[in-house]
Amino acid sequence: MGRKGYRWCWLWMALALVLAGCTQATPPTSPTPELSPTSAAPTPGGGTGGPVRPPAVAGQFYPQKPEALEQVVQALLRQARQAVPSASHPPLALIVPHAGYPYSGAVAARAYAEAAGHPYEAVVLLGANHTLPTLDTGALYPAGAFATPLGEVPVARDLASEVLAALPGLASDPAMHRQEHSIEVQLPFLQVIAPGTPIVPLIVGDVTWAKAQELGQALAKVLAQRRVLLVATTDLSHYPPYGEACQVDGRTVEAIASLDGQEVWETDARQMEAGHEGLACTLCGRGAVLTALAAARALGAERAHLLLYANSGDTLFGERDQVVGYAAFAIWRAGEGPASWEAPPAPCRLEAEAETRALDPAEQARLLQVARETLEWTLGIGLPPLEVDPSPALYQSSGAFVTLKKRGELRGCIGNLSGQGPLIRTVQRMAIAAATEDPRFPPVTSNELPDLRIEISVLSPLEEVAGPEAIQVGLHGVVLVHGSHQAVYLPQVALEEGWDRETMLSHLAQKAGLPPEAWRDPEARFYVFTAQVFEEPASAP
């Protein structure tokens, strides 16, 4: 028997996806296997008038190799630019997450895409504090540079001196920045969208709203006559279950969007007192966000615009029993932002409103696009994209198979019989598995993608039937279970092969590692399902 059709489709078992870490979801090793972490103290010199801080989390949060890092950042920004048309005026401030790029990179990129193409004199980075338990107000990096695999980012020494003089209570110590990742992970984005632009790195402690107002208003006076981008970094809820995170983060996002720091402060307090399961904090960079909101308000802004929300459970790597939330905001001065703005739907909201129904042609085309983009990203840069679509039908919980054909011959086919999360994520996982985990074939390479044709089968729920006579050839996919043996055929297999029911079941028994007539045994059990099958046009891609 040859490789024709679907007879060899295997069940996909699971991807090893781990959510770990204290303040962010630690990236897995699989997307970027070449990475290795580095960490060192600031070094003197560098021609920047101060110490050069080496990268502390390269190889952990983002790729170590320069070419790989630039490819990832460029891909994330390209995807972000396709989302919503940018405003014509440069944003005054951004709020971005700081987890590893496999988790929050797409969310951060959505904010940086708004700032791309606009010239700034400098970028003031307000980082969260994860490493300094005794930090009070904040810690400034006064001079020198921050290094990443893409090169050095100079510190705007004169502006940093003004900030230090204007903001009461700041420490000025490069060593305090040695291990803090929240500022570092922003730098590759800035190096791509604004190469050569100097920075003012400032870690902000967990200050009160009153103190944040004082800091923000003082900072606004320093920045008032300058074309400076203010970037505050925070992740949202830490470690609640997926559904709980959606509710908690929804309230936090609404408070931030109001640009009312007092409301953010009170919302945080209410939610921390509410006893949400697993909730360790709602904003790990609360001080940075509050300071940025106060500064933006003093500089003439009225509202923060939500660009994208997701959490680690929306990625292909994150577990759902403990998640971390991420949001991207852009803030413009009054009259300079978008004339009208509707926040994009959060994936968790779409999942809660999912529609269980057949996909229409546009939704089928979108799902095929998702599968192809997932393969292009994964095989090209080692990182699958965060795919978000407004159609509720793409978030139904359905099993799915992804079949890859190369010039008409099977190249990979793996599926999941039952729904495990939203359909759009299942298709992404099955596409990767079909390309890289089908044991009958070597892994697909990126060079093969132009020759591949993708087919998707969206499955109905499994239904056990009394016996083989209930199986309708061509309509039903079949799962045969006999003791510890099992095998599956999709509905189209029998038609493609020209089999009748008995012939199909004999082949299915052999596929399960049983004698051809084992399906006749009274101990054999049968499950059936139907499938909505669609594929790329013959000319694709």
Coordinates of C-alpha atoms in Angstrom, one line a residue:
M1 CA 0.0 0.0 0.0
G2 CA 1.3 3.4 -0.9
R3 CA 1.2 6.8 0.7
K4 CA -1.8 8.0 -1.1
G5 CA -4.5 9.9 0.7
Y6 CA -5.0 9.8 4.4
R7 CA -4.6 6.2 5.4
W8 CA -1.6 6.9 7.4
C9 CA -2.9 9.9 9.4
W10 CA -1.7 9.7 12.9
L11 CA -3.3 11.0 16.1
W12 CA -1.4 14.0 17.5
M13 CA -0.8 13.4 21.2
A14 CA 0.4 16.6 22.7
L15 CA 3.0 19.3 22.6
A16 CA 5.0 19.8 25.7
L17 CA 4.0 23.3 26.7
V18 CA 5.2 24.7 30.0
L19 CA 4.4 28.0 31.7
A20 CA 6.9 28.8 34.3
G21 CA 8.7 31.7 36.0
C22 CA 7.8 34.3 38.5
T23 CA 6.9 37.5 36.7
Q24 CA 6.5 36.2 33.1
A25 CA 6.0 33.0 31.2
T26 CA 9.5 31.5 30.5
P27 CA 9.9 30.8 26.8
P28 CA 10.4 27.2 25.9
T29 CA 13.5 25.9 24.3
S30 CA 11.9 24.5 21.2
P31 CA 11.2 27.7 19.2
T32 CA 14.8 28.9 19.3
P33 CA 17.1 25.9 20.1
E34 CA 20.3 27.8 19.3
L35 CA 19.8 30.2 22.3
S36 CA 22.0 30.2 25.3
P37 CA 21.6 32.7 28.2
T38 CA 24.2 35.3 29.1
S39 CA 24.6 37.5 32.1
A40 CA 27.4 39.8 33.2
A41 CA 28.1 43.0 35.0
P42 CA 28.3 46.4 33.2
T43 CA 31.6 46.9 31.5
P44 CA 33.4 50.3 31.3
G45 CA 34.1 52.2 28.2
G46 CA 32.4 51.6 24.9
G47 CA 32.7 55.2 23.8
T48 CA 29.4 56.2 25.5
G49 CA 30.8 58.0 28.5
G50 CA 29.8 55.3 30.9
P51 CA 29.5 51.5 31.5
V52 CA 27.9 49.2 28.9
R53 CA 25.4 46.9 30.3
P54 CA 25.6 43.5 28.6
P55 CA 22.4 41.6 27.8
A56 CA 21.1 39.6 30.8
V57 CA 18.3 37.6 29.1
A58 CA 19.4 37.1 25.5
G59 CA 18.9 33.5 24.7
Q60 CA 16.1 33.2 27.3
F61 CA 13.6 35.9 26.4
Y62 CA 14.7 36.5 22.8
P63 CA 17.2 35.0 20.4
Q64 CA 20.9 35.2 21.1
K65 CA 22.1 35.3 17.5
P66 CA 21.8 38.8 15.8
E67 CA 20.3 37.6 12.5
A68 CA 17.8 35.4 14.3
L69 CA 16.8 38.2 16.6
E70 CA 16.3 40.7 13.8
Q71 CA 14.2 38.2 11.8
V72 CA 11.9 37.6 14.8
V73 CA 11.5 41.3 15.5
Q74 CA 10.9 42.2 11.8
A75 CA 8.3 39.4 11.5
L76 CA 6.5 40.5 14.7
L77 CA 6.4 44.1 13.4
R78 CA 5.1 43.1 9.9
Q79 CA 2.3 41.2 11.5
A80 CA 1.5 44.2 13.8
R81 CA 1.3 46.6 10.9
Q82 CA -1.4 44.5 9.3
A83 CA -3.7 44.9 12.3
V84 CA -5.1 48.4 12.3
P85 CA -4.0 51.5 10.3
S86 CA -1.7 53.6 12.4
A87 CA -2.4 57.2 13.4
S88 CA -0.6 60.0 11.4
H89 CA 0.8 61.6 14.5
P90 CA 3.5 60.0 16.6
P91 CA 2.3 58.5 19.9
L92 CA 3.4 60.3 23.1
A93 CA 3.7 57.1 25.1
L94 CA 3.3 53.3 24.9
I95 CA 2.5 50.7 27.5
V96 CA 4.0 47.3 26.6
P97 CA 4.6 43.9 28.1
H98 CA 8.0 42.4 28.9
A99 CA 7.7 38.6 28.8
G100 CA 9.7 36.4 26.4
Y101 CA 9.0 37.0 22.8
P102 CA 7.2 33.7 22.3
Y103 CA 4.6 34.9 24.8
S104 CA 4.3 38.6 24.6
G105 CA 6.3 39.6 21.5
A106 CA 3.3 40.0 19.3
V107 CA 1.5 42.2 21.8
A108 CA 4.6 44.4 22.3
A109 CA 5.1 44.7 18.5
R110 CA 1.6 46.0 18.1
A111 CA 2.6 49.1 20.2
Y112 CA 6.0 49.6 18.6
A113 CA 4.4 49.5 15.1
E114 CA 2.6 52.7 16.1
A115 CA 5.8 54.5 16.9
A116 CA 7.7 53.2 13.8
G117 CA 8.6 55.8 11.2
H118 CA 8.3 58.7 13.6
P119 CA 11.6 60.5 14.6
Y120 CA 12.2 60.8 18.3
E121 CA 15.1 62.5 20.1
A122 CA 15.1 59.9 22.8
V123 CA 13.1 57.1 24.4
V124 CA 12.4 57.2 28.2
L125 CA 11.9 53.6 29.4
L126 CA 10.1 53.1 32.6
G127 CA 10.8 49.5 33.7
A128 CA 9.3 47.3 36.3
N129 CA 11.3 46.1 39.3
H130 CA 11.8 42.3 39.6
T131 CA 15.2 42.2 41.2
L132 CA 15.6 44.9 43.8
P133 CA 13.5 44.1 46.9
T134 CA 14.7 47.3 48.7
L135 CA 14.1 49.7 45.9
D136 CA 12.1 52.7 47.0
T137 CA 11.3 55.2 44.2
G138 CA 13.4 54.2 41.3
A139 CA 16.8 53.5 39.8
L140 CA 18.3 55.5 36.8
Y141 CA 21.0 54.3 34.5
P142 CA 22.8 57.6 34.1
A143 CA 25.2 57.2 31.3
G144 CA 26.8 54.6 29.0
A145 CA 24.9 52.1 26.9
F146 CA 22.8 48.9 27.0
A147 CA 24.0 46.1 24.7
T148 CA 21.9 43.6 22.9
P149 CA 22.8 41.1 20.1
L150 CA 21.9 43.9 17.7
G151 CA 24.5 46.3 19.1
E152 CA 24.7 49.0 21.7
V153 CA 21.9 51.5 22.5
P154 CA 23.4 54.7 24.0
V155 CA 22.0 56.3 27.0
A156 CA 21.0 60.0 26.5
R157 CA 23.3 61.3 29.2
D158 CA 22.2 64.9 29.3
L159 CA 18.5 64.0 29.4
A160 CA 19.2 61.4 32.0
S161 CA 20.9 64.0 34.2
E162 CA 17.9 66.3 33.8
V163 CA 15.5 63.5 34.8
L164 CA 17.7 62.6 37.8
A165 CA 17.7 66.2 39.0
A166 CA 13.9 66.7 38.5
L167 CA 12.6 63.4 39.9
P168 CA 13.0 63.3 43.7
G169 CA 14.3 60.1 45.3
L170 CA 15.9 58.4 42.4
A171 CA 19.0 56.3 42.8
S172 CA 21.7 56.5 40.1
D173 CA 23.4 53.2 39.9
P174 CA 24.1 51.1 36.8
A175 CA 24.6 48.0 38.9
M176 CA 20.9 48.1 39.9
H177 CA 20.0 47.4 36.3
R178 CA 22.3 44.4 35.9
Q179 CA 19.6 41.6 36.1
E180 CA 16.4 43.5 35.4
H181 CA 14.9 42.2 32.1
S182 CA 11.8 44.5 31.6
I183 CA 13.8 47.3 29.9
E184 CA 16.2 45.0 28.1
V185 CA 13.5 43.1 26.2
Q186 CA 12.2 46.4 24.7
L187 CA 15.6 47.4 23.1
P188 CA 15.6 45.1 20.0
F189 CA 12.2 46.6 19.0
L190 CA 13.6 50.1 19.4
Q191 CA 16.8 49.2 17.5
V192 CA 14.7 48.1 14.6
I193 CA 12.1 50.9 14.5
A194 CA 14.4 53.8 15.7
P195 CA 18.0 52.8 15.2
G196 CA 20.5 55.0 17.0
T197 CA 17.9 56.7 19.2
P198 CA 19.3 57.1 22.7
I199 CA 17.4 56.0 25.8
V200 CA 16.9 56.9 29.4
P201 CA 16.4 53.7 31.4
L202 CA 14.6 54.1 34.7
I203 CA 13.4 51.2 36.9
V204 CA 10.3 52.4 38.8
G205 CA 9.6 51.0 42.2
D206 CA 6.2 50.0 43.5
V207 CA 5.3 53.6 44.4
T208 CA 1.9 54.8 45.6
W209 CA -0.3 56.8 43.2
A210 CA 0.5 60.0 45.1
K211 CA 4.2 59.4 44.5
A212 CA 3.6 58.3 40.9
Q213 CA 1.8 61.6 40.3
E214 CA 4.8 63.5 41.7
L215 CA 7.2 61.6 39.5
G216 CA 5.0 61.8 36.4
Q217 CA 4.4 65.5 36.6
A218 CA 8.1 66.2 37.2
L219 CA 9.0 64.0 34.2
A220 CA 6.4 65.8 32.1
K221 CA 8.2 69.1 32.8
V222 CA 11.5 67.7 31.6
L223 CA 9.9 66.2 28.4
A224 CA 7.5 69.0 27.6
Q225 CA 9.5 70.7 24.8
R226 CA 11.1 67.6 23.4
R227 CA 10.1 64.9 20.9
V228 CA 10.5 62.0 23.3
L229 CA 8.7 58.7 23.4
L230 CA 7.7 57.5 26.8
V231 CA 7.5 53.7 27.2
A232 CA 6.2 52.0 30.4
T233 CA 6.4 48.3 30.6
T234 CA 4.3 45.9 32.6
D235 CA 2.6 42.5 32.4
L236 CA -0.9 42.1 33.7
S237 CA -2.4 39.4 35.9
H238 CA 0.0 36.8 37.2
Y239 CA -1.0 33.2 37.5
P240 CA -4.8 33.0 37.7
P241 CA -6.5 30.4 35.5
Y242 CA -7.3 31.5 31.9
G243 CA -10.9 32.5 32.4
E244 CA -10.2 34.4 35.6
A245 CA -7.3 36.3 33.9
C246 CA -9.7 37.5 31.2
Q247 CA -12.0 39.0 33.8
V248 CA -9.2 40.5 36.0
D249 CA -7.3 41.9 33.0
G250 CA -10.4 43.3 31.5
R251 CA -11.0 45.5 34.5
T252 CA -7.3 46.5 34.6
V253 CA -7.3 47.4 30.9
E254 CA -10.4 49.5 31.2
A255 CA -8.9 51.4 34.1
I256 CA -5.6 52.0 32.2
A257 CA -7.6 53.2 29.1
S258 CA -9.2 55.9 31.1
L259 CA -5.8 57.4 31.8
D260 CA -6.9 57.8 35.4
G261 CA -4.1 56.7 37.7
Q262 CA -6.4 56.9 40.7
E263 CA -8.8 54.5 39.0
V264 CA -5.9 52.1 38.2
W265 CA -4.7 52.2 41.8
E266 CA -8.2 51.5 43.2
T267 CA -9.0 48.8 40.6
D268 CA -5.8 47.0 41.5
A269 CA -6.6 47.2 45.2
R270 CA -10.2 45.9 44.7
Q271 CA -9.0 43.0 42.6
M272 CA -6.2 42.0 44.9
E273 CA -8.7 41.9 47.8
A274 CA -11.3 39.9 45.9
G275 CA -9.6 36.6 46.4
H276 CA -9.2 35.6 42.7
E277 CA -7.7 32.1 42.4
G278 CA -4.0 32.2 41.9
L279 CA -3.7 35.9 41.5
A280 CA -0.3 37.2 42.6
C281 CA -0.6 40.7 41.1
T282 CA -2.5 42.6 38.5
L283 CA 0.3 44.8 37.3
C284 CA 3.9 43.8 38.0
G285 CA 5.0 47.2 36.6
R286 CA 2.3 49.2 38.4
G287 CA 4.7 52.0 39.4
A288 CA 5.9 52.4 35.9
V289 CA 2.3 52.5 34.5
L290 CA 1.1 55.0 37.1
T291 CA 4.1 57.3 36.5
A292 CA 3.5 57.1 32.7
L293 CA -0.2 57.9 33.0
A294 CA 0.5 60.9 35.2
A295 CA 3.2 62.2 32.8
A296 CA 0.9 61.6 29.7
R297 CA -2.0 63.4 31.4
A298 CA 0.3 66.4 32.2
L299 CA 1.5 66.4 28.6
G300 CA -2.0 66.8 27.2
A301 CA -3.2 63.2 26.7
E302 CA -6.8 62.2 27.6
R303 CA -7.0 58.5 27.0
A304 CA -4.9 55.4 26.4
H305 CA -5.9 53.3 23.3
L306 CA -5.9 49.5 23.7
L307 CA -4.1 48.0 20.7
L308 CA -4.1 44.3 21.7
Y309 CA -4.7 42.1 24.7
A310 CA -3.8 38.4 25.0
N311 CA -2.4 36.2 27.7
S312 CA 0.1 33.4 27.8
G313 CA -2.8 30.9 27.4
D314 CA -3.5 32.3 24.0
T315 CA 0.0 31.2 22.7
L316 CA 0.9 27.7 21.6
F317 CA 3.3 27.4 24.5
G318 CA 1.2 28.5 27.5
E319 CA -0.7 26.3 30.0
R320 CA -4.2 27.5 30.9
D321 CA -4.3 26.7 34.6
Q322 CA -1.8 29.5 35.3
V323 CA -1.4 32.4 32.9
V324 CA 0.1 35.9 32.6
G325 CA -1.7 38.7 30.9
Y326 CA -0.3 41.2 28.3
A327 CA -1.6 44.4 26.8
A328 CA -0.3 47.0 24.4
F329 CA -1.5 50.6 24.6
A330 CA -0.7 53.8 22.6
I331 CA -1.3 57.2 24.1
W332 CA -1.6 60.4 21.9
R333 CA -2.0 64.0 22.9
A334 CA -5.6 65.2 22.7
G335 CA -6.6 65.6 19.0
E336 CA -3.6 63.7 17.6
G337 CA -4.8 60.1 18.1
P338 CA -7.3 58.2 15.9
A339 CA -10.6 59.9 15.2
S340 CA -12.5 56.8 16.2
W341 CA -11.2 53.8 18.0
E342 CA -12.7 50.4 18.8
A343 CA -10.5 48.1 20.9
P344 CA -9.9 44.7 19.2
P345 CA -11.7 41.7 20.8
A346 CA -9.6 39.7 23.3
P347 CA -9.1 36.1 22.3
C348 CA -10.5 35.0 25.6
R349 CA -13.7 37.0 24.9
L350 CA -14.0 35.4 21.5
E351 CA -13.6 32.0 23.0
A352 CA -16.3 32.7 25.5
E353 CA -18.6 33.7 22.7
A354 CA -17.6 30.9 20.4
E355 CA -20.1 29.6 17.8
T356 CA -20.2 25.8 17.2
R357 CA -21.2 25.6 13.5
A358 CA -19.9 24.9 10.1
L359 CA -17.3 27.4 8.8
D360 CA -18.3 29.6 5.9
P361 CA -16.0 30.0 2.9
A362 CA -14.3 33.1 4.3
E363 CA -13.6 31.4 7.6
Q364 CA -12.2 28.3 5.8
A365 CA -9.9 30.6 3.8
R366 CA -8.8 32.3 7.0
L367 CA -8.0 29.0 8.7
L368 CA -6.0 27.8 5.8
Q369 CA -4.1 31.2 5.9
V370 CA -3.5 30.6 9.6
A371 CA -2.0 27.2 9.0
R372 CA 0.3 28.4 6.2
E373 CA 1.5 31.4 8.2
T374 CA 2.1 29.2 11.2
L375 CA 4.3 26.9 9.0
E376 CA 6.1 29.9 7.4
W377 CA 6.9 31.4 10.8
T378 CA 7.8 28.2 12.6
L379 CA 10.0 26.8 9.9
G380 CA 11.4 30.2 8.9
I381 CA 12.2 31.9 12.2
G382 CA 11.4 29.2 14.9
L383 CA 8.5 31.1 16.4
P384 CA 4.8 30.5 15.5
P385 CA 2.6 33.7 15.2
L386 CA -0.1 34.8 17.6
E387 CA -3.1 34.5 15.4
V388 CA -6.2 36.5 16.4
D389 CA -9.4 36.6 14.3
P390 CA -12.8 38.3 15.1
S391 CA -14.9 35.3 13.9
P392 CA -16.4 33.4 16.9
A393 CA -16.6 30.2 14.8
L394 CA -12.8 30.0 14.8
Y395 CA -12.8 29.7 18.6
Q396 CA -15.2 26.7 18.9
S397 CA -13.6 23.7 20.5
S398 CA -13.4 21.1 17.7
G399 CA -11.0 18.4 16.7
A400 CA -9.1 18.9 13.5
F401 CA -6.6 17.3 11.2
V402 CA -4.1 19.1 9.0
T403 CA -2.8 17.3 5.9
L404 CA 0.2 18.4 3.9
K405 CA 0.6 17.2 0.3
K406 CA 3.6 17.8 -1.9
R407 CA 2.9 17.5 -5.6
G408 CA -0.1 15.3 -4.8
E409 CA 1.7 13.0 -2.4
L410 CA 1.2 12.8 1.3
R411 CA 3.9 14.8 3.2
G412 CA 2.4 14.8 6.7
C413 CA -0.9 14.3 8.4
I414 CA -1.6 14.6 12.1
G415 CA -4.8 15.5 14.0
N416 CA -6.6 15.8 17.2
L417 CA -9.9 14.0 17.5
S418 CA -11.4 16.1 20.2
G419 CA -11.4 19.8 20.8
Q420 CA -8.7 21.0 23.1
G421 CA -9.1 24.8 23.2
P422 CA -10.1 27.0 20.3
L423 CA -10.1 25.7 16.8
I424 CA -7.7 28.3 15.5
R425 CA -5.0 27.2 18.0
T426 CA -5.7 23.5 17.3
V427 CA -5.1 24.1 13.6
Q428 CA -1.8 25.9 14.4
R429 CA -0.6 23.0 16.6
M430 CA -1.7 20.3 14.1
A431 CA 0.0 22.2 11.2
I432 CA 3.3 22.3 13.2
A433 CA 2.9 18.6 14.2
A434 CA 2.1 17.5 10.6
A435 CA 5.3 19.2 9.4
T436 CA 7.6 18.2 12.1
E437 CA 6.3 15.2 14.1
D438 CA 4.9 12.8 11.6
P439 CA 7.2 9.8 12.2
R440 CA 6.9 8.5 8.7
F441 CA 8.6 11.5 7.1
P442 CA 11.6 13.7 7.8
P443 CA 10.6 17.2 9.1
V444 CA 9.4 19.6 6.4
T445 CA 11.9 22.4 5.6
S446 CA 11.1 26.0 4.8
N447 CA 12.3 25.4 1.2
E448 CA 9.5 22.9 0.7
L449 CA 6.7 25.3 1.7
P450 CA 6.0 26.6 -1.9
D451 CA 5.4 23.0 -3.0
L452 CA 3.0 22.1 -0.2
R453 CA -0.8 22.2 -0.4
I454 CA -2.6 22.3 2.9
E455 CA -5.9 20.6 3.7
I456 CA -7.9 21.0 7.0
S457 CA -10.5 18.6 8.3
V458 CA -12.7 20.1 11.1
L459 CA -14.3 17.3 13.0
S460 CA -17.6 16.8 14.7
P461 CA -17.7 15.3 18.2
L462 CA -17.0 11.5 18.4
E463 CA -20.1 9.3 18.8
E464 CA -19.9 5.7 19.7
V465 CA -22.1 3.4 17.6
A466 CA -23.5 0.0 18.3
G467 CA -21.6 -1.8 15.6
P468 CA -20.0 -1.5 12.1
E469 CA -23.4 -1.6 10.4
A470 CA -24.0 1.9 11.6
I471 CA -21.0 3.3 9.7
Q472 CA -21.8 5.1 6.5
V473 CA -18.9 5.0 4.1
G474 CA -18.0 8.5 2.8
L475 CA -19.9 10.3 5.5
H476 CA -18.3 8.9 8.7
G477 CA -14.8 9.0 9.9
V478 CA -14.1 6.0 12.0
V479 CA -12.1 5.2 15.2
L480 CA -11.6 1.5 15.9
V481 CA -10.7 0.6 19.5
H482 CA -9.8 -3.0 20.4
G483 CA -8.1 -3.4 23.8
S484 CA -5.0 -1.2 23.8
H485 CA -5.1 -0.9 20.0
Q486 CA -6.8 1.9 18.1
A487 CA -6.7 3.6 14.7
V488 CA -8.6 6.3 12.8
Y489 CA -9.6 7.1 9.2
L490 CA -11.0 10.4 8.1
P491 CA -14.3 10.3 6.2
Q492 CA -12.6 10.9 2.8
V493 CA -10.3 7.9 3.0
A494 CA -12.7 5.2 1.9
L495 CA -14.0 7.3 -1.0
E496 CA -10.5 8.1 -2.2
E497 CA -9.4 4.5 -2.0
G498 CA -12.6 3.1 -3.5
W499 CA -13.2 0.9 -0.5
D500 CA -16.5 -0.5 0.7
R501 CA -17.2 -0.7 4.5
E502 CA -15.7 -4.2 5.1
T503 CA -12.5 -3.4 3.1
M504 CA -12.1 -0.1 5.0
L505 CA -12.5 -1.8 8.4
S506 CA -10.0 -4.5 7.5
H507 CA -7.4 -1.9 6.5
L508 CA -8.3 0.1 9.7
A509 CA -7.7 -3.0 11.8
Q510 CA -4.3 -3.5 10.2
K511 CA -3.5 0.1 10.8
A512 CA -4.2 -0.5 14.5
G513 CA -1.7 -3.4 14.5
L514 CA -4.5 -6.0 14.5
P515 CA -5.4 -8.9 12.1
P516 CA -7.6 -7.8 9.2
E517 CA -10.7 -9.5 10.6
A518 CA -10.3 -8.1 14.2
W519 CA -13.0 -5.5 13.6
R520 CA -15.5 -8.4 13.6
D521 CA -14.6 -9.3 17.2
P522 CA -17.5 -8.4 19.6
E523 CA -14.9 -6.7 21.8
A524 CA -14.2 -4.1 19.1
R525 CA -15.7 -0.7 19.6
F526 CA -16.5 1.9 17.0
Y527 CA -16.7 5.7 17.1
V528 CA -17.8 7.8 14.2
F529 CA -17.6 11.5 13.3
T530 CA -18.1 13.7 10.3
A531 CA -15.7 16.3 8.9
Q532 CA -15.8 19.6 7.1
V533 CA -12.9 19.3 4.7
F534 CA -11.4 22.2 2.7
E535 CA -8.0 22.8 1.1
E536 CA -5.9 25.5 -0.6
P537 CA -6.6 26.0 -4.3
A538 CA -4.5 23.9 -6.6
S539 CA -2.4 27.0 -7.4
A540 CA -1.6 27.8 -3.8
P541 CA 0.4 29.2 -2.3

